PDB file of C-alpha atoms in Angstrom:
ATOM      1  CA  GLY A   1      17.431 -75.985 -23.941  1.00 83.00           C
ATOM      2  CA  GLN A   2      13.448 -75.350 -24.570  1.00 92.00           C
ATOM      3  CA  ASN A   3      12.031 -75.582 -28.483  1.00 95.00           C
ATOM      4  CA  ILE A   4       9.127 -73.906 -30.110  1.00 98.00           C
ATOM      5  CA  ASP A   5       9.261 -73.844 -33.610  1.00 97.00           C
ATOM      6  CA  GLN A   6       6.466 -71.872 -36.013  1.00 98.00           C
ATOM      7  CA  PRO A   7       6.726 -71.266 -39.742  1.00 98.00           C
ATOM      8  CA  THR A   8       7.864 -67.663 -40.279  1.00 97.00           C
ATOM      9  CA  GLU A   9       5.515 -67.047 -42.301  1.00 97.00           C
ATOM     10  CA  MET A  10       2.466 -67.639 -44.253  1.00 98.00           C
ATOM     11  CA  THR A  11       0.324 -66.356 -46.792  1.00 98.00           C
ATOM     12  CA  ALA A  12      -3.813 -67.417 -47.051  1.00 97.00           C
ATOM     13  CA  THR A  13      -6.279 -65.761 -49.307  1.00 97.00           C
ATOM     14  CA  GLU A  14      -9.836 -63.812 -47.278  1.00 98.00           C
ATOM     15  CA  GLY A  15     -12.780 -67.108 -46.864  1.00 97.00           C
ATOM     16  CA  ALA A  16     -10.441 -69.746 -46.442  1.00 98.00           C
ATOM     17  CA  ILE A  17      -9.049 -71.394 -43.465  1.00 98.00           C
ATOM     18  CA  VAL A  18      -5.755 -71.352 -42.982  1.00 98.00           C
ATOM     19  CA  GLN A  19      -3.624 -74.145 -40.408  1.00 98.00           C
ATOM     20  CA  ILE A  20      -0.970 -72.524 -38.298  1.00 98.00           C
ATOM     21  CA  ASN A  21       1.289 -75.463 -36.731  1.00 98.00           C
ATOM     22  CA  CYS A  22       3.763 -75.156 -33.785  1.00 98.00           C
ATOM     23  CA  THR A  23       5.626 -77.688 -32.294  1.00 98.00           C
ATOM     24  CA  TYR A  24       7.827 -77.904 -29.236  1.00 98.00           C
ATOM     25  CA  GLN A  25      10.193 -80.153 -27.710  1.00 97.00           C
ATOM     26  CA  THR A  26       9.970 -78.669 -23.355  1.00 96.00           C
ATOM     27  CA  SER A  27      11.055 -80.108 -19.967  1.00 94.00           C
ATOM     28  CA  GLY A  28       7.790 -79.827 -18.994  1.00 94.00           C
ATOM     29  CA  PHE A  29       4.374 -78.624 -20.008  1.00 95.00           C
ATOM     30  CA  ASN A  30       1.935 -76.846 -17.932  1.00 92.00           C
ATOM     31  CA  GLY A  31      -0.663 -75.575 -21.276  1.00 93.00           C
ATOM     32  CA  LEU A  32      -0.777 -74.565 -24.557  1.00 96.00           C
ATOM     33  CA  PHE A  33      -0.842 -70.930 -25.345  1.00 95.00           C
ATOM     34  CA  TRP A  34      -2.292 -69.211 -28.842  1.00 97.00           C
ATOM     35  CA  TYR A  35      -1.366 -65.306 -28.902  1.00 96.00           C
ATOM     36  CA  GLN A  36      -2.401 -62.554 -31.715  1.00 97.00           C
ATOM     37  CA  GLN A  37      -0.315 -59.771 -32.384  1.00 95.00           C
ATOM     38  CA  HIS A  38      -1.157 -56.590 -35.037  1.00 95.00           C
ATOM     39  CA  ALA A  39       2.027 -55.141 -35.634  1.00 91.00           C
ATOM     40  CA  GLY A  40       3.272 -52.550 -33.258  1.00 88.00           C
ATOM     41  CA  GLU A  41       0.769 -53.760 -30.789  1.00 91.00           C
ATOM     42  CA  ALA A  42       0.500 -56.271 -27.634  1.00 90.00           C
ATOM     43  CA  PRO A  43      -0.553 -60.120 -27.528  1.00 93.00           C
ATOM     44  CA  THR A  44      -3.707 -60.540 -27.260  1.00 93.00           C
ATOM     45  CA  PHE A  45      -4.949 -64.105 -26.551  1.00 92.00           C
ATOM     46  CA  LEU A  46      -6.807 -66.630 -28.043  1.00 94.00           C
ATOM     47  CA  SER A  47      -6.950 -69.696 -26.453  1.00 93.00           C
ATOM     48  CA  TYR A  48      -5.768 -72.269 -24.487  1.00 92.00           C
ATOM     49  CA  ASN A  49      -4.871 -75.970 -24.444  1.00 95.00           C
ATOM     50  CA  VAL A  50      -3.631 -78.407 -22.029  1.00 93.00           C
ATOM     51  CA  LEU A  51      -5.637 -81.555 -22.189  1.00 95.00           C
ATOM     52  CA  ASP A  52      -5.080 -82.997 -25.406  1.00 97.00           C
ATOM     53  CA  GLY A  53      -7.906 -82.346 -28.145  1.00 97.00           C
ATOM     54  CA  LEU A  54     -10.144 -79.521 -30.195  1.00 97.00           C
ATOM     55  CA  GLU A  55     -11.109 -75.663 -28.157  1.00 94.00           C
ATOM     56  CA  GLU A  56     -13.522 -73.900 -30.499  1.00 94.00           C
ATOM     57  CA  LYS A  57     -13.772 -70.474 -30.293  1.00 91.00           C
ATOM     58  CA  GLY A  58     -16.075 -69.202 -32.932  1.00 94.00           C
ATOM     59  CA  ARG A  59     -13.638 -68.565 -36.100  1.00 97.00           C
ATOM     60  CA  PHE A  60     -10.847 -70.025 -34.020  1.00 97.00           C
ATOM     61  CA  SER A  61     -10.038 -73.172 -33.191  1.00 97.00           C
ATOM     62  CA  SER A  62      -6.950 -75.118 -31.025  1.00 98.00           C
ATOM     63  CA  PHE A  63      -5.215 -78.475 -31.280  1.00 98.00           C
ATOM     64  CA  LEU A  64      -3.367 -80.159 -29.011  1.00 98.00           C
ATOM     65  CA  SER A  65      -1.394 -83.836 -28.946  1.00 98.00           C
ATOM     66  CA  ARG A  66       0.834 -83.811 -25.494  1.00 97.00           C
ATOM     67  CA  SER A  67       2.687 -87.071 -27.002  1.00 97.00           C
ATOM     68  CA  LYS A  68       3.361 -86.029 -30.421  1.00 97.00           C
ATOM     69  CA  GLY A  69       4.407 -81.975 -28.392  1.00 97.00           C
ATOM     70  CA  TYR A  70       1.738 -80.580 -31.724  1.00 97.00           C
ATOM     71  CA  SER A  71      -0.846 -77.924 -31.713  1.00 98.00           C
ATOM     72  CA  TYR A  72      -2.326 -75.823 -34.547  1.00 98.00           C
ATOM     73  CA  LEU A  73      -4.520 -73.232 -34.436  1.00 98.00           C
ATOM     74  CA  LEU A  74      -7.065 -73.106 -36.881  1.00 98.00           C
ATOM     75  CA  LEU A  75      -8.546 -70.194 -38.223  1.00 98.00           C
ATOM     76  CA  LYS A  76     -12.099 -70.364 -40.494  1.00 97.00           C
ATOM     77  CA  GLU A  77     -13.527 -67.809 -43.070  1.00 97.00           C
ATOM     78  CA  LEU A  78     -10.659 -65.263 -42.981  1.00 98.00           C
ATOM     79  CA  GLN A  79     -11.044 -61.322 -43.277  1.00 97.00           C
ATOM     80  CA  MET A  80      -8.549 -58.934 -43.770  1.00 97.00           C
ATOM     81  CA  LYS A  81      -8.194 -58.469 -40.318  1.00 97.00           C
ATOM     82  CA  ASP A  82      -7.025 -61.694 -39.195  1.00 98.00           C
ATOM     83  CA  SER A  83      -3.593 -60.091 -40.869  1.00 98.00           C
ATOM     84  CA  ALA A  84      -1.630 -60.691 -37.843  1.00 97.00           C
ATOM     85  CA  SER A  85       1.113 -62.488 -35.845  1.00 97.00           C
ATOM     86  CA  TYR A  86       0.388 -65.412 -34.183  1.00 98.00           C
ATOM     87  CA  LEU A  87       2.469 -66.401 -31.573  1.00 97.00           C
ATOM     88  CA  CYS A  88       2.416 -69.868 -29.983  1.00 98.00           C
ATOM     89  CA  ALA A  89       3.939 -70.077 -26.524  1.00 97.00           C
ATOM     90  CA  VAL A  90       3.797 -73.010 -23.761  1.00 96.00           C
ATOM     91  CA  ARG A  91       4.066 -72.867 -19.735  1.00 93.00           C
ATOM     92  CA  LEU A  92       6.375 -74.787 -18.307  1.00 92.00           C
ATOM     93  CA  GLN A  93       5.207 -75.237 -14.438  1.00 87.00           C
ATOM     94  CA  ALA A  94       2.403 -73.678 -13.189  1.00 82.00           C
ATOM     95  CA  GLY A  95       3.228 -70.597 -11.295  1.00 80.00           C
ATOM     96  CA  THR A  96       5.347 -70.178 -14.485  1.00 84.00           C
ATOM     97  CA  ALA A  97       6.059 -67.573 -17.221  1.00 89.00           C
ATOM     98  CA  LEU A  98       5.295 -68.501 -20.425  1.00 93.00           C
ATOM     99  CA  ILE A  99       8.017 -69.717 -23.451  1.00 95.00           C
ATOM    100  CA  PHE A 100       7.204 -67.637 -26.945  1.00 97.00           C
ATOM    101  CA  GLY A 101       8.375 -69.615 -29.994  1.00 97.00           C
ATOM    102  CA  LYS A 102       9.367 -67.051 -32.993  1.00 96.00           C
ATOM    103  CA  GLY A 103       5.471 -66.083 -33.891  1.00 97.00           C
ATOM    104  CA  THR A 104       3.840 -66.853 -37.843  1.00 98.00           C
ATOM    105  CA  THR A 105       2.994 -63.727 -39.489  1.00 97.00           C
ATOM    106  CA  LEU A 106       0.165 -64.621 -41.351  1.00 98.00           C
ATOM    107  CA  SER A 107      -1.352 -62.282 -44.257  1.00 98.00           C
ATOM    108  CA  VAL A 108      -4.932 -61.893 -45.973  1.00 98.00           C
ATOM    109  CA  SER A 109      -5.396 -60.937 -49.680  1.00 96.00           C
ATOM    110  CA  SER A 110      -8.501 -60.544 -51.177  1.00 93.00           C
TER     111      SER A 110
ATOM    112  CA  GLU B   1     -11.418 -52.623 -17.458  1.00 65.00           C
ATOM    113  CA  ALA B   2      -9.105 -51.022 -17.364  1.00 81.00           C
ATOM    114  CA  GLY B   3      -5.711 -52.732 -19.834  1.00 92.00           C
ATOM    115  CA  VAL B   4      -2.169 -53.257 -18.738  1.00 96.00           C
ATOM    116  CA  ALA B   5      -0.999 -49.123 -19.287  1.00 96.00           C
ATOM    117  CA  GLN B   6       2.642 -48.329 -19.501  1.00 97.00           C
ATOM    118  CA  SER B   7       4.648 -45.252 -20.456  1.00 97.00           C
ATOM    119  CA  PRO B   8       6.699 -43.790 -22.112  1.00 97.00           C
ATOM    120  CA  ARG B   9       5.035 -45.720 -25.283  1.00 96.00           C
ATOM    121  CA  TYR B  10       8.449 -45.033 -27.439  1.00 97.00           C
ATOM    122  CA  LYS B  11      11.549 -43.671 -25.674  1.00 98.00           C
ATOM    123  CA  ILE B  12      15.067 -42.930 -28.471  1.00 98.00           C
ATOM    124  CA  ILE B  13      18.242 -43.157 -26.482  1.00 98.00           C
ATOM    125  CA  GLU B  14      22.395 -43.960 -26.737  1.00 98.00           C
ATOM    126  CA  LYS B  15      24.248 -45.881 -25.589  1.00 97.00           C
ATOM    127  CA  ARG B  16      26.294 -46.195 -22.100  1.00 97.00           C
ATOM    128  CA  GLN B  17      22.906 -44.276 -20.870  1.00 98.00           C
ATOM    129  CA  SER B  18      19.977 -44.999 -18.705  1.00 98.00           C
ATOM    130  CA  VAL B  19      16.631 -45.075 -19.044  1.00 98.00           C
ATOM    131  CA  ALA B  20      13.602 -46.412 -17.337  1.00 98.00           C
ATOM    132  CA  PHE B  21       9.988 -48.123 -17.902  1.00 98.00           C
ATOM    133  CA  TRP B  22       6.969 -47.839 -16.136  1.00 97.00           C
ATOM    134  CA  CYS B  23       4.358 -50.551 -16.452  1.00 97.00           C
ATOM    135  CA  ASN B  24       1.024 -50.310 -13.969  1.00 96.00           C
ATOM    136  CA  PRO B  25      -1.483 -53.897 -14.091  1.00 95.00           C
ATOM    137  CA  ILE B  26      -4.307 -54.631 -13.883  1.00 93.00           C
ATOM    138  CA  SER B  27      -6.291 -54.030 -10.603  1.00 92.00           C
ATOM    139  CA  GLY B  28      -6.439 -56.928  -9.004  1.00 89.00           C
ATOM    140  CA  HIS B  29      -3.455 -59.007 -10.252  1.00 91.00           C
ATOM    141  CA  ALA B  30      -0.834 -59.957  -8.393  1.00 90.00           C
ATOM    142  CA  THR B  31       1.406 -61.613 -10.915  1.00 91.00           C
ATOM    143  CA  LEU B  32       3.025 -59.087 -13.452  1.00 94.00           C
ATOM    144  CA  TYR B  33       5.655 -60.088 -15.968  1.00 95.00           C
ATOM    145  CA  TRP B  34       8.509 -58.148 -18.577  1.00 98.00           C
ATOM    146  CA  TYR B  35       9.202 -59.483 -21.508  1.00 97.00           C
ATOM    147  CA  GLN B  36      11.664 -58.045 -24.106  1.00 98.00           C
ATOM    148  CA  GLN B  37      10.587 -58.521 -27.551  1.00 96.00           C
ATOM    149  CA  ILE B  38      13.209 -57.941 -30.336  1.00 96.00           C
ATOM    150  CA  LEU B  39      11.667 -57.579 -33.626  1.00 93.00           C
ATOM    151  CA  GLY B  40      11.123 -60.671 -35.674  1.00 90.00           C
ATOM    152  CA  GLN B  41      10.895 -63.182 -32.731  1.00 93.00           C
ATOM    153  CA  GLY B  42       8.631 -64.214 -29.464  1.00 94.00           C
ATOM    154  CA  PRO B  43       8.532 -62.342 -26.569  1.00 95.00           C
ATOM    155  CA  LYS B  44      11.477 -63.484 -24.255  1.00 96.00           C
ATOM    156  CA  LEU B  45      10.805 -63.522 -20.174  1.00 96.00           C
ATOM    157  CA  LEU B  46      12.903 -60.537 -17.963  1.00 98.00           C
ATOM    158  CA  ILE B  47      11.477 -61.113 -14.717  1.00 97.00           C
ATOM    159  CA  GLN B  48       8.085 -62.255 -13.241  1.00 95.00           C
ATOM    160  CA  PHE B  49       6.975 -60.817  -9.672  1.00 94.00           C
ATOM    161  CA  GLN B  50       4.549 -62.324  -7.485  1.00 91.00           C
ATOM    162  CA  ASN B  51       2.878 -59.977  -5.519  1.00 89.00           C
ATOM    163  CA  ASN B  52       6.412 -57.988  -4.412  1.00 86.00           C
ATOM    164  CA  GLY B  53       9.050 -60.816  -4.792  1.00 92.00           C
ATOM    165  CA  VAL B  54      10.537 -61.945  -8.290  1.00 94.00           C
ATOM    166  CA  VAL B  55       9.592 -65.597  -8.841  1.00 93.00           C
ATOM    167  CA  ASP B  56      12.328 -66.029 -11.858  1.00 94.00           C
ATOM    168  CA  ASP B  57      14.890 -63.631 -13.128  1.00 96.00           C
ATOM    169  CA  SER B  58      16.962 -66.025 -14.238  1.00 95.00           C
ATOM    170  CA  GLN B  59      16.924 -64.641 -17.753  1.00 95.00           C
ATOM    171  CA  LEU B  60      17.625 -60.540 -17.163  1.00 97.00           C
ATOM    172  CA  PRO B  61      21.333 -59.356 -17.585  1.00 96.00           C
ATOM    173  CA  LYS B  62      21.307 -58.112 -13.941  1.00 96.00           C
ATOM    174  CA  ASP B  63      24.736 -56.053 -14.600  1.00 96.00           C
ATOM    175  CA  ARG B  64      22.229 -53.860 -16.634  1.00 98.00           C
ATOM    176  CA  PHE B  65      19.231 -54.329 -15.745  1.00 98.00           C
ATOM    177  CA  SER B  66      16.580 -53.813 -12.937  1.00 98.00           C
ATOM    178  CA  ALA B  67      13.535 -54.106 -12.002  1.00 98.00           C
ATOM    179  CA  GLU B  68      11.088 -53.551  -9.020  1.00 96.00           C
ATOM    180  CA  ARG B  69       7.933 -53.510  -7.241  1.00 95.00           C
ATOM    181  CA  LEU B  70       7.173 -52.007  -4.885  1.00 82.00           C
ATOM    182  CA  LYS B  71       4.314 -52.812  -3.413  1.00 85.00           C
ATOM    183  CA  GLY B  72       3.459 -55.127  -5.074  1.00 84.00           C
ATOM    184  CA  VAL B  73       1.546 -53.115  -8.189  1.00 92.00           C
ATOM    185  CA  ASP B  74       3.657 -50.360 -10.373  1.00 96.00           C
ATOM    186  CA  SER B  75       6.712 -51.919 -11.852  1.00 97.00           C
ATOM    187  CA  THR B  76       9.975 -50.014 -13.041  1.00 98.00           C
ATOM    188  CA  LEU B  77      12.231 -51.888 -14.962  1.00 98.00           C
ATOM    189  CA  LYS B  78      15.776 -50.247 -15.589  1.00 98.00           C
ATOM    190  CA  ILE B  79      18.446 -50.240 -17.601  1.00 98.00           C
ATOM    191  CA  GLN B  80      21.759 -48.848 -17.157  1.00 97.00           C
ATOM    192  CA  PRO B  81      24.189 -48.509 -19.376  1.00 97.00           C
ATOM    193  CA  ALA B  82      22.002 -49.602 -23.139  1.00 98.00           C
ATOM    194  CA  LYS B  83      23.364 -51.290 -25.149  1.00 98.00           C
ATOM    195  CA  LEU B  84      22.691 -51.660 -28.913  1.00 98.00           C
ATOM    196  CA  GLU B  85      22.213 -54.980 -28.649  1.00 97.00           C
ATOM    197  CA  ASP B  86      18.241 -52.969 -25.895  1.00 98.00           C
ATOM    198  CA  SER B  87      16.818 -52.080 -28.813  1.00 98.00           C
ATOM    199  CA  ALA B  88      13.479 -53.975 -28.050  1.00 97.00           C
ATOM    200  CA  VAL B  89       9.591 -53.530 -27.641  1.00 97.00           C
ATOM    201  CA  TYR B  90       9.820 -53.835 -23.841  1.00 98.00           C
ATOM    202  CA  LEU B  91       6.116 -55.807 -22.885  1.00 97.00           C
ATOM    203  CA  CYS B  92       4.761 -55.567 -19.582  1.00 97.00           C
ATOM    204  CA  ALA B  93       2.015 -58.785 -17.956  1.00 95.00           C
ATOM    205  CA  SER B  94      -0.342 -59.920 -16.151  1.00 93.00           C
ATOM    206  CA  SER B  95      -2.171 -62.062 -14.540  1.00 90.00           C
ATOM    207  CA  LEU B  96      -4.658 -62.748 -12.061  1.00 83.00           C
ATOM    208  CA  VAL B  97      -3.754 -66.214 -10.976  1.00 70.00           C
ATOM    209  CA  ALA B  98      -0.395 -67.724 -12.008  1.00 56.00           C
ATOM    210  CA  GLY B  99      -0.098 -71.161 -13.229  1.00 54.00           C
ATOM    211  CA  SER B 100      -4.173 -70.407 -13.707  1.00 58.00           C
ATOM    212  CA  SER B 101      -5.672 -70.998 -16.891  1.00 59.00           C
ATOM    213  CA  TYR B 102      -5.598 -67.211 -16.581  1.00 65.00           C
ATOM    214  CA  GLU B 103      -4.178 -66.304 -19.867  1.00 79.00           C
ATOM    215  CA  GLN B 104      -1.754 -63.337 -19.083  1.00 88.00           C
ATOM    216  CA  TYR B 105      -2.733 -60.121 -20.150  1.00 92.00           C
ATOM    217  CA  PHE B 106      -0.264 -57.081 -22.632  1.00 94.00           C
ATOM    218  CA  GLY B 107      -0.099 -53.622 -22.115  1.00 95.00           C
ATOM    219  CA  PRO B 108       1.270 -51.657 -24.988  1.00 93.00           C
ATOM    220  CA  GLY B 109       4.749 -52.024 -24.621  1.00 96.00           C
ATOM    221  CA  THR B 110       7.717 -49.358 -25.016  1.00 97.00           C
ATOM    222  CA  ARG B 111       9.868 -49.267 -28.207  1.00 97.00           C
ATOM    223  CA  LEU B 112      13.278 -49.145 -27.380  1.00 98.00           C
ATOM    224  CA  THR B 113      15.599 -47.606 -30.038  1.00 98.00           C
ATOM    225  CA  VAL B 114      19.163 -47.724 -28.552  1.00 98.00           C
ATOM    226  CA  THR B 115      21.278 -45.783 -31.060  1.00 98.00           C
TER     227      THR B 115
END
């Protein structure tokens, strides 16, 4: 079976930096996605990695190591609105849907 | 650009009843997905369409779930009869081209409660 692991919960304070890790063991790999999901809302796309390395997009960065089956999402200058669930997802092959982890609930406090 | 539309937003039914959900993807998006998200878990694919053809329905409980995408645009997902464990949010998503780096765009979801 496919396995995607993320921590269940994390807490941080406003202005801080937080790193959310994701490890995967899958039968194939064609890209790793990070989505943000606020309570009661739809997931929204944050980042996509298919090659090793760091992708930076504003306050958010995502890193991928395919040999280690590992990714992380880095959130800088945390704001209260960043309190949400962060979903790590893997696409096994081109043309297929995503397989999601259970998500990490991030709580940002002042 | 209008996003993915879904209706209804909420539905409460009793077990053994039937229910249908509707999805209208972003204009021009050939690929449409239905996901089931149980509370505290990530979305799980139920079915994937490419235009009006089924690409993957391996995780669709076909004894009670059915889906169609007539004319390659709108889609409906039906459950008949519903069970308690079907209580979940049903998310519809679409993408421009399957398999590219293009992300999937999700609709607001339909929250189903089966009592």
